[in-house]
Amino acid sequence: MARSNFGVEVARVRPLTDRINEYLLKSVDGKPLPEYGPGAHIAVHTVSPERGLMVRHYSLIGGDASEHDARDIYRIAVQRELHQRGSAHIHASFRPGVRVEIGPPVNDFLLDRRAARVLLIAGGIGITPILSMARSLARRRRPFEVVYAGRERGVMAYHDALADVAGDAAAFHYSDTAGQPDLVSVLARQPDETQVYVCGPTPMVAATHAAARGLGWEPARVRSENFGMAQSANARAFDVRLARSGRTVRVSEDASILDALNAAGVPVLWDCRRGECGLCPLNVVSSDGAIEHRDHYLSDEEKDAGDTLCICVSRTAGGELVLDA
Ligand SMILES: Cc1cc2nc3c(=O)[nH]c(=O)nc-3n(C[C@H](O)[C@H](O)[C@H](O)COP(=O)(O)OP(=O)(O)OC[C@H]3O[C@@H](n4cnc5c(N)ncnc54)[C@H](O)[C@@H]3O)c2cc1C
Ligand code: FES
């Protein structure tokens, strides 16, 4: 673990939609919490009886409508996924007064405050950092527009808050009735100086990058944050044997090797938990199936060699993976 964590207390829980709750997390001693800018997120540590320690990342929303939060408050919104997973456990257990361990804010999705013009694109729960960016741009009277896509209005958290913050600069897209947003057209009508920030499901983020490429844009003009993990629908359970200790840990189809080792109390290093930082790779002794590399850290040569894998996202297609740990 690379950074020091600290405790906060759940101060308020507010349902935003059937599946999304907003949580206000308050400093336990009333002192200001570490500062952050739009796009930042925190790691929330939660321990469930079934799964042990689970660490999940949540974007800091920064305030409600046009008001920034007080310095002793962090605001997050969590969309509940399937039973027993981290988000479902948060929905089931976070009540006012509950103490929660979190990591300090990290920002891998920095808003360039000097950008001449900004286009924000949010899909579903990806609205969380985008709302924070929209509020920052509106307060500083910077030229921007924002596109918020979701299935229908009732499932889109902060729909009205975004309309309040952005006014005419906000466009809402309801895919149940209108299909997928035409991102090529949205990008094509932008002036040359527009910088794009997109956060949403993996296919939407990929479609935005593809639209920009197709229009011949410089790749740096599109910045993205991807909430979706590198899971595949056909992931299967397997055993990880730790060569040095001789222990064997079962990795279920819906957990990462890192989650399984954490739950079993095996000390391992990690930071980003999404295959980017390079802190978690372990050496592979053997694998009885192909290694499914899903990280963005190892080079193609390292992936082909199969000597190492990022345990936060990668897996084996076989039944047993032996690691040098
Ligand atoms: C920077 C960032 C900001 C985010 N902000 C928000 C936010 O504001 N609101 C929000 O609701 N969500 C946000 N997320 C997503 C959030 O962190 C969780 O991924 C989400 O809540 C789902 O967690 P879960 O435990 O319910 O689901 P799960 O699918 O169980 O959890 C996802 C985790 O499980 C592991 N996993 C599950 N299955 C597999 C598999 N087959 N192979 C490998 N690994 C697997 C992965 O390690 C992954 O970390 C953000 C994510 C990131 C990276
Ligand atoms: S924890 Fe960052 S690459 Fe795995």
Short mmCIF file of N, CA, C and O and ligand atoms in Angstrom, two decimals, residues 19-21 39-42 44 46 51 54-61 75-91 106 108-109 125-129 199 225-236 238 251-259 272-274 276 292 294 311-315, ligand 1:
data_model
loop_
_atom_site.label_atom_id
_atom_site.label_comp_id
_atom_site.label_asym_id
_atom_site.label_seq_id
_atom_site.Cartn_x
_atom_site.Cartn_y
_atom_site.Cartn_z
N ARG A 19 -30.57 2.66 -7.94
CA ARG A 19 -29.29 1.95 -7.76
C ARG A 19 -28.16 2.85 -7.29
O ARG A 19 -27.04 2.38 -7.08
N ILE A 20 -28.41 4.14 -7.17
CA ILE A 20 -27.29 5.04 -6.83
C ILE A 20 -27.58 5.80 -5.54
O ILE A 20 -28.60 6.48 -5.43
N ASN A 21 -26.70 5.68 -4.58
CA ASN A 21 -26.78 6.46 -3.34
C ASN A 21 -25.64 7.46 -3.29
O ASN A 21 -24.51 7.16 -3.71
N GLY A 39 -12.22 15.92 -10.85
CA GLY A 39 -11.63 14.72 -11.48
C GLY A 39 -10.97 13.79 -10.48
O GLY A 39 -10.64 12.65 -10.82
N ALA A 40 -10.78 14.25 -9.23
CA ALA A 40 -10.08 13.41 -8.24
C ALA A 40 -10.99 12.30 -7.72
O ALA A 40 -12.21 12.39 -7.77
N HIS A 41 -10.36 11.24 -7.23
CA HIS A 41 -11.12 10.16 -6.60
C HIS A 41 -10.43 9.71 -5.33
O HIS A 41 -9.26 10.04 -5.10
N ILE A 42 -11.18 8.96 -4.51
CA ILE A 42 -10.59 8.36 -3.31
C ILE A 42 -10.77 6.85 -3.37
O ILE A 42 -11.67 6.35 -4.06
N VAL A 44 -11.97 3.75 -1.27
CA VAL A 44 -12.79 3.44 -0.09
C VAL A 44 -12.53 1.99 0.29
O VAL A 44 -12.66 1.09 -0.54
N THR A 46 -13.44 -1.25 2.40
CA THR A 46 -14.60 -1.80 3.08
C THR A 46 -14.39 -3.30 3.28
O THR A 46 -13.77 -3.95 2.45
N ARG A 51 -16.36 -11.43 1.73
CA ARG A 51 -15.24 -11.20 0.81
C ARG A 51 -14.00 -10.61 1.46
O ARG A 51 -12.99 -10.41 0.78
N MET A 54 -12.25 -5.14 0.64
CA MET A 54 -12.45 -4.74 -0.75
C MET A 54 -12.13 -3.25 -0.82
O MET A 54 -12.59 -2.48 0.02
N VAL A 55 -11.35 -2.89 -1.81
CA VAL A 55 -11.02 -1.47 -1.99
C VAL A 55 -11.59 -1.04 -3.33
O VAL A 55 -11.32 -1.66 -4.35
N ARG A 56 -12.40 0.00 -3.31
CA ARG A 56 -13.02 0.48 -4.54
C ARG A 56 -12.80 1.99 -4.64
O ARG A 56 -12.72 2.67 -3.63
N HIS A 57 -12.73 2.47 -5.87
CA HIS A 57 -12.45 3.90 -6.09
C HIS A 57 -13.75 4.66 -6.38
O HIS A 57 -14.59 4.17 -7.13
N TYR A 58 -13.87 5.85 -5.82
CA TYR A 58 -15.06 6.68 -6.08
C TYR A 58 -14.64 8.14 -6.28
O TYR A 58 -13.84 8.68 -5.51
N SER A 59 -15.21 8.74 -7.32
CA SER A 59 -14.87 10.12 -7.66
C SER A 59 -15.47 11.08 -6.64
O SER A 59 -16.58 10.86 -6.14
N LEU A 60 -14.75 12.15 -6.38
CA LEU A 60 -15.23 13.18 -5.46
C LEU A 60 -16.07 14.18 -6.25
O LEU A 60 -15.60 14.72 -7.26
N ILE A 61 -17.28 14.38 -5.79
CA ILE A 61 -18.24 15.18 -6.57
C ILE A 61 -18.09 16.66 -6.25
O ILE A 61 -18.36 17.52 -7.08
N ARG A 75 -17.90 14.09 -0.81
CA ARG A 75 -19.18 13.59 -1.33
C ARG A 75 -18.89 12.59 -2.44
O ARG A 75 -18.17 12.90 -3.39
N ILE A 76 -19.45 11.39 -2.30
CA ILE A 76 -19.31 10.38 -3.37
C ILE A 76 -20.69 9.85 -3.70
O ILE A 76 -21.63 9.98 -2.91
N ALA A 77 -20.81 9.24 -4.88
CA ALA A 77 -22.06 8.56 -5.24
C ALA A 77 -21.68 7.17 -5.74
O ALA A 77 -20.77 7.03 -6.57
N VAL A 78 -22.37 6.16 -5.22
CA VAL A 78 -22.00 4.77 -5.51
C VAL A 78 -23.18 4.07 -6.19
O VAL A 78 -24.29 4.04 -5.65
N GLN A 79 -22.89 3.51 -7.35
CA GLN A 79 -23.92 2.73 -8.05
C GLN A 79 -23.81 1.27 -7.61
O GLN A 79 -22.73 0.67 -7.69
N ARG A 80 -24.92 0.70 -7.15
CA ARG A 80 -24.92 -0.68 -6.64
C ARG A 80 -24.85 -1.66 -7.80
O ARG A 80 -25.66 -1.64 -8.70
N GLU A 81 -23.81 -2.51 -7.73
CA GLU A 81 -23.69 -3.58 -8.72
C GLU A 81 -24.24 -4.86 -8.09
O GLU A 81 -25.04 -4.81 -7.19
N LEU A 82 -23.73 -5.99 -8.51
CA LEU A 82 -24.33 -7.25 -8.08
C LEU A 82 -24.10 -7.55 -6.61
O LEU A 82 -23.16 -7.05 -5.98
N HIS A 83 -24.95 -8.42 -6.08
CA HIS A 83 -24.89 -8.90 -4.71
C HIS A 83 -23.47 -9.30 -4.32
O HIS A 83 -22.75 -9.90 -5.11
N GLN A 84 -23.10 -8.97 -3.10
CA GLN A 84 -21.82 -9.36 -2.49
C GLN A 84 -20.62 -8.60 -3.02
O GLN A 84 -19.51 -8.81 -2.58
N ARG A 85 -20.83 -7.74 -3.98
CA ARG A 85 -19.66 -7.01 -4.48
C ARG A 85 -19.44 -5.78 -3.62
O ARG A 85 -20.25 -5.45 -2.75
N GLY A 86 -18.35 -5.05 -3.93
CA GLY A 86 -17.99 -3.92 -3.08
C GLY A 86 -19.08 -2.87 -2.98
O GLY A 86 -19.43 -2.39 -1.90
N SER A 87 -19.67 -2.51 -4.13
CA SER A 87 -20.68 -1.44 -4.13
C SER A 87 -21.95 -1.90 -3.40
O SER A 87 -22.58 -1.10 -2.70
N ALA A 88 -22.31 -3.18 -3.56
CA ALA A 88 -23.50 -3.68 -2.86
C ALA A 88 -23.25 -3.67 -1.35
O ALA A 88 -24.14 -3.35 -0.56
N HIS A 89 -22.02 -3.99 -0.96
CA HIS A 89 -21.69 -3.98 0.46
C HIS A 89 -21.75 -2.55 1.02
O HIS A 89 -22.24 -2.32 2.13
N ILE A 90 -21.30 -1.59 0.24
CA ILE A 90 -21.39 -0.18 0.67
C ILE A 90 -22.86 0.21 0.86
O ILE A 90 -23.25 0.78 1.88
N HIS A 91 -23.70 -0.15 -0.11
CA HIS A 91 -25.13 0.19 0.01
C HIS A 91 -25.74 -0.47 1.26
O HIS A 91 -26.58 0.13 1.92
N VAL A 106 -6.69 11.27 -5.16
CA VAL A 106 -5.73 11.05 -6.25
C VAL A 106 -6.40 11.62 -7.49
O VAL A 106 -7.61 11.45 -7.66
N ASP A 108 -6.10 11.36 -11.50
CA ASP A 108 -5.57 10.89 -12.78
C ASP A 108 -6.37 11.47 -13.94
O ASP A 108 -6.24 11.03 -15.07
N PHE A 109 -7.27 12.39 -13.63
CA PHE A 109 -8.21 12.90 -14.64
C PHE A 109 -8.30 14.41 -14.47
O PHE A 109 -9.36 14.98 -14.23
N ILE A 125 -23.02 6.50 -14.50
CA ILE A 125 -22.43 6.93 -13.23
C ILE A 125 -21.15 7.74 -13.47
O ILE A 125 -20.66 8.42 -12.57
N GLY A 126 -20.67 7.75 -14.71
CA GLY A 126 -19.52 8.60 -15.07
C GLY A 126 -19.80 10.09 -14.90
O GLY A 126 -18.91 10.93 -15.07
N ILE A 127 -21.01 10.43 -14.51
CA ILE A 127 -21.35 11.84 -14.25
C ILE A 127 -20.58 12.38 -13.04
O ILE A 127 -20.38 13.60 -12.93
N THR A 128 -20.12 11.51 -12.13
CA THR A 128 -19.57 12.04 -10.87
C THR A 128 -18.39 13.01 -11.07
O THR A 128 -18.48 14.14 -10.58
N PRO A 129 -17.32 12.63 -11.77
CA PRO A 129 -16.26 13.64 -11.96
C PRO A 129 -16.67 14.74 -12.92
O PRO A 129 -16.20 15.88 -12.82
N CYS A 199 -16.06 10.44 -19.31
CA CYS A 199 -16.07 9.42 -18.27
C CYS A 199 -17.37 8.63 -18.39
O CYS A 199 -18.46 9.22 -18.44
N GLU A 225 -11.57 8.90 -18.25
CA GLU A 225 -11.47 8.06 -17.06
C GLU A 225 -12.48 6.94 -17.24
O GLU A 225 -13.63 7.17 -17.61
N ASN A 226 -11.98 5.75 -16.99
CA ASN A 226 -12.77 4.56 -17.24
C ASN A 226 -13.12 3.91 -15.91
O ASN A 226 -12.22 3.51 -15.18
N PHE A 227 -14.40 3.82 -15.59
CA PHE A 227 -14.79 3.17 -14.34
C PHE A 227 -14.82 1.65 -14.48
O PHE A 227 -14.72 0.93 -13.51
N GLY A 228 -15.04 1.20 -15.72
CA GLY A 228 -15.21 -0.24 -15.95
C GLY A 228 -13.89 -0.94 -15.78
O GLY A 228 -12.86 -0.47 -16.24
N MET A 229 -13.93 -2.08 -15.11
CA MET A 229 -12.71 -2.85 -14.90
C MET A 229 -12.51 -3.79 -16.08
O MET A 229 -13.42 -4.03 -16.87
N ALA A 230 -11.32 -4.35 -16.16
CA ALA A 230 -10.99 -5.23 -17.28
C ALA A 230 -11.54 -6.63 -17.05
O ALA A 230 -10.83 -7.61 -17.06
N GLN A 231 -12.83 -6.71 -16.80
CA GLN A 231 -13.42 -8.04 -16.60
C GLN A 231 -13.94 -8.56 -17.93
O GLN A 231 -14.26 -7.81 -18.80
N SER A 232 -14.10 -9.86 -18.02
CA SER A 232 -14.76 -10.38 -19.20
C SER A 232 -15.92 -11.25 -18.73
O SER A 232 -15.90 -11.81 -17.64
N ALA A 233 -16.94 -11.33 -19.58
CA ALA A 233 -18.15 -12.05 -19.19
C ALA A 233 -17.84 -13.53 -18.94
O ALA A 233 -18.52 -14.19 -18.18
N ASN A 234 -16.79 -14.04 -19.61
CA ASN A 234 -16.53 -15.48 -19.49
C ASN A 234 -15.40 -15.80 -18.51
O ASN A 234 -14.79 -16.86 -18.60
N ALA A 235 -15.12 -14.89 -17.57
CA ALA A 235 -14.07 -15.17 -16.59
C ALA A 235 -14.45 -16.41 -15.77
O ALA A 235 -15.62 -16.59 -15.43
N ARG A 236 -13.44 -17.25 -15.49
CA ARG A 236 -13.71 -18.46 -14.70
C ARG A 236 -12.88 -18.46 -13.43
O ARG A 236 -11.84 -17.80 -13.36
N PHE A 238 -10.33 -20.00 -10.62
CA PHE A 238 -9.11 -20.83 -10.69
C PHE A 238 -8.39 -20.73 -9.35
O PHE A 238 -8.78 -19.93 -8.48
N VAL A 251 -9.60 -18.11 -6.57
CA VAL A 251 -10.01 -16.83 -7.14
C VAL A 251 -11.33 -17.07 -7.88
O VAL A 251 -11.38 -17.80 -8.87
N SER A 252 -12.42 -16.50 -7.37
CA SER A 252 -13.73 -16.74 -7.99
C SER A 252 -13.82 -15.97 -9.31
O SER A 252 -13.00 -15.09 -9.60
N GLU A 253 -14.84 -16.29 -10.10
CA GLU A 253 -14.96 -15.69 -11.43
C GLU A 253 -15.24 -14.19 -11.36
O GLU A 253 -15.00 -13.46 -12.32
N ASP A 254 -15.73 -13.74 -10.21
CA ASP A 254 -16.08 -12.32 -10.10
C ASP A 254 -15.18 -11.58 -9.13
O ASP A 254 -15.58 -10.61 -8.51
N ALA A 255 -13.94 -12.05 -8.99
CA ALA A 255 -12.98 -11.33 -8.14
C ALA A 255 -11.63 -11.35 -8.83
O ALA A 255 -11.34 -12.24 -9.64
N SER A 256 -10.79 -10.38 -8.50
CA SER A 256 -9.43 -10.37 -9.05
C SER A 256 -8.53 -11.22 -8.16
O SER A 256 -8.88 -11.54 -7.01
N ILE A 257 -7.35 -11.57 -8.68
CA ILE A 257 -6.37 -12.29 -7.85
C ILE A 257 -6.04 -11.43 -6.63
O ILE A 257 -5.94 -11.91 -5.50
N LEU A 258 -5.90 -10.12 -6.87
CA LEU A 258 -5.57 -9.21 -5.77
C LEU A 258 -6.65 -9.25 -4.69
O LEU A 258 -6.35 -9.34 -3.50
N ASP A 259 -7.92 -9.20 -5.10
CA ASP A 259 -9.01 -9.27 -4.12
C ASP A 259 -8.93 -10.57 -3.33
O ASP A 259 -9.11 -10.58 -2.11
N CYS A 272 -3.23 1.38 -7.95
CA CYS A 272 -4.37 1.80 -8.79
C CYS A 272 -5.48 0.76 -8.88
O CYS A 272 -6.63 1.10 -9.07
N ARG A 273 -5.15 -0.50 -8.80
CA ARG A 273 -6.10 -1.62 -8.94
C ARG A 273 -6.81 -1.63 -10.28
O ARG A 273 -7.91 -2.14 -10.41
N ARG A 274 -6.22 -1.04 -11.29
CA ARG A 274 -6.83 -1.10 -12.63
C ARG A 274 -5.78 -1.27 -13.72
O ARG A 274 -5.94 -0.82 -14.85
N GLU A 276 -2.67 -0.08 -14.17
CA GLU A 276 -1.98 1.08 -14.74
C GLU A 276 -0.68 1.44 -14.04
O GLU A 276 0.26 1.89 -14.68
N GLU A 292 -4.30 -14.28 -19.27
CA GLU A 292 -5.11 -13.22 -19.89
C GLU A 292 -4.67 -11.89 -19.30
O GLU A 292 -5.10 -11.51 -18.22
N ARG A 294 -4.70 -8.11 -18.81
CA ARG A 294 -5.71 -7.07 -19.02
C ARG A 294 -5.21 -5.73 -18.51
O ARG A 294 -6.03 -4.84 -18.23
N ILE A 311 -1.70 -8.59 -10.90
CA ILE A 311 -2.72 -9.38 -10.19
C ILE A 311 -4.02 -8.59 -9.95
O ILE A 311 -5.02 -9.17 -9.58
N CYS A 312 -4.01 -7.29 -10.20
CA CYS A 312 -5.24 -6.52 -9.97
C CYS A 312 -6.26 -6.74 -11.06
O CYS A 312 -7.46 -6.54 -10.82
N VAL A 313 -5.84 -7.11 -12.27
CA VAL A 313 -6.81 -7.26 -13.36
C VAL A 313 -6.64 -8.55 -14.17
O VAL A 313 -7.59 -9.02 -14.79
N SER A 314 -5.41 -9.10 -14.20
CA SER A 314 -5.15 -10.21 -15.11
C SER A 314 -5.45 -11.55 -14.47
O SER A 314 -5.54 -11.66 -13.24
N ARG A 315 -5.61 -12.59 -15.30
CA ARG A 315 -6.06 -13.90 -14.82
C ARG A 315 -5.39 -14.99 -15.64
O ARG A 315 -4.65 -14.70 -16.58
C1 LIG B 1 -11.02 6.31 -10.81
C2 LIG B 1 -12.33 5.61 -10.58
C3 LIG B 1 -13.42 6.33 -10.14
C4 LIG B 1 -14.64 5.69 -9.93
N1 LIG B 1 -15.71 6.43 -9.50
C5 LIG B 1 -16.90 5.82 -9.29
C6 LIG B 1 -18.03 6.57 -8.85
O1 LIG B 1 -17.97 7.78 -8.67
N2 LIG B 1 -19.19 5.89 -8.62
C7 LIG B 1 -19.30 4.53 -8.83
O2 LIG B 1 -20.37 3.96 -8.59
N3 LIG B 1 -18.23 3.81 -9.27
C8 LIG B 1 -17.05 4.41 -9.49
N4 LIG B 1 -15.98 3.67 -9.90
C9 LIG B 1 -16.12 2.19 -10.03
C10 LIG B 1 -15.93 1.56 -8.63
O3 LIG B 1 -14.59 1.73 -8.19
C11 LIG B 1 -16.22 0.06 -8.60
O4 LIG B 1 -15.51 -0.59 -9.64
C12 LIG B 1 -17.69 -0.20 -8.76
O5 LIG B 1 -18.38 0.34 -7.63
C13 LIG B 1 -17.98 -1.71 -8.86
O6 LIG B 1 -17.48 -2.34 -7.71
P1 LIG B 1 -18.13 -3.72 -7.21
O7 LIG B 1 -17.24 -4.25 -6.14
O8 LIG B 1 -19.54 -3.55 -6.86
O9 LIG B 1 -18.14 -4.62 -8.50
P2 LIG B 1 -17.07 -5.71 -8.93
O10 LIG B 1 -17.24 -5.96 -10.40
O11 LIG B 1 -17.10 -6.88 -8.04
O12 LIG B 1 -15.80 -4.90 -8.63
C14 LIG B 1 -14.94 -4.48 -9.52
C15 LIG B 1 -13.62 -4.98 -8.96
O13 LIG B 1 -13.68 -6.41 -8.89
C16 LIG B 1 -12.57 -7.03 -9.50
N5 LIG B 1 -13.05 -8.04 -10.45
C17 LIG B 1 -14.30 -8.51 -10.50
N6 LIG B 1 -14.39 -9.49 -11.40
C18 LIG B 1 -13.18 -9.63 -11.96
C19 LIG B 1 -12.63 -10.49 -12.95
N7 LIG B 1 -13.35 -11.42 -13.55
N8 LIG B 1 -11.33 -10.33 -13.26
C20 LIG B 1 -10.58 -9.41 -12.64
N9 LIG B 1 -11.04 -8.58 -11.69
C21 LIG B 1 -12.32 -8.70 -11.35
C22 LIG B 1 -11.76 -5.95 -10.05
O14 LIG B 1 -10.61 -5.95 -9.28
C23 LIG B 1 -12.48 -4.65 -9.79
O15 LIG B 1 -11.65 -3.80 -9.08
C24 LIG B 1 -14.76 4.28 -10.14
C25 LIG B 1 -13.65 3.57 -10.59
C26 LIG B 1 -12.47 4.20 -10.81
C27 LIG B 1 -11.28 3.41 -11.27
#
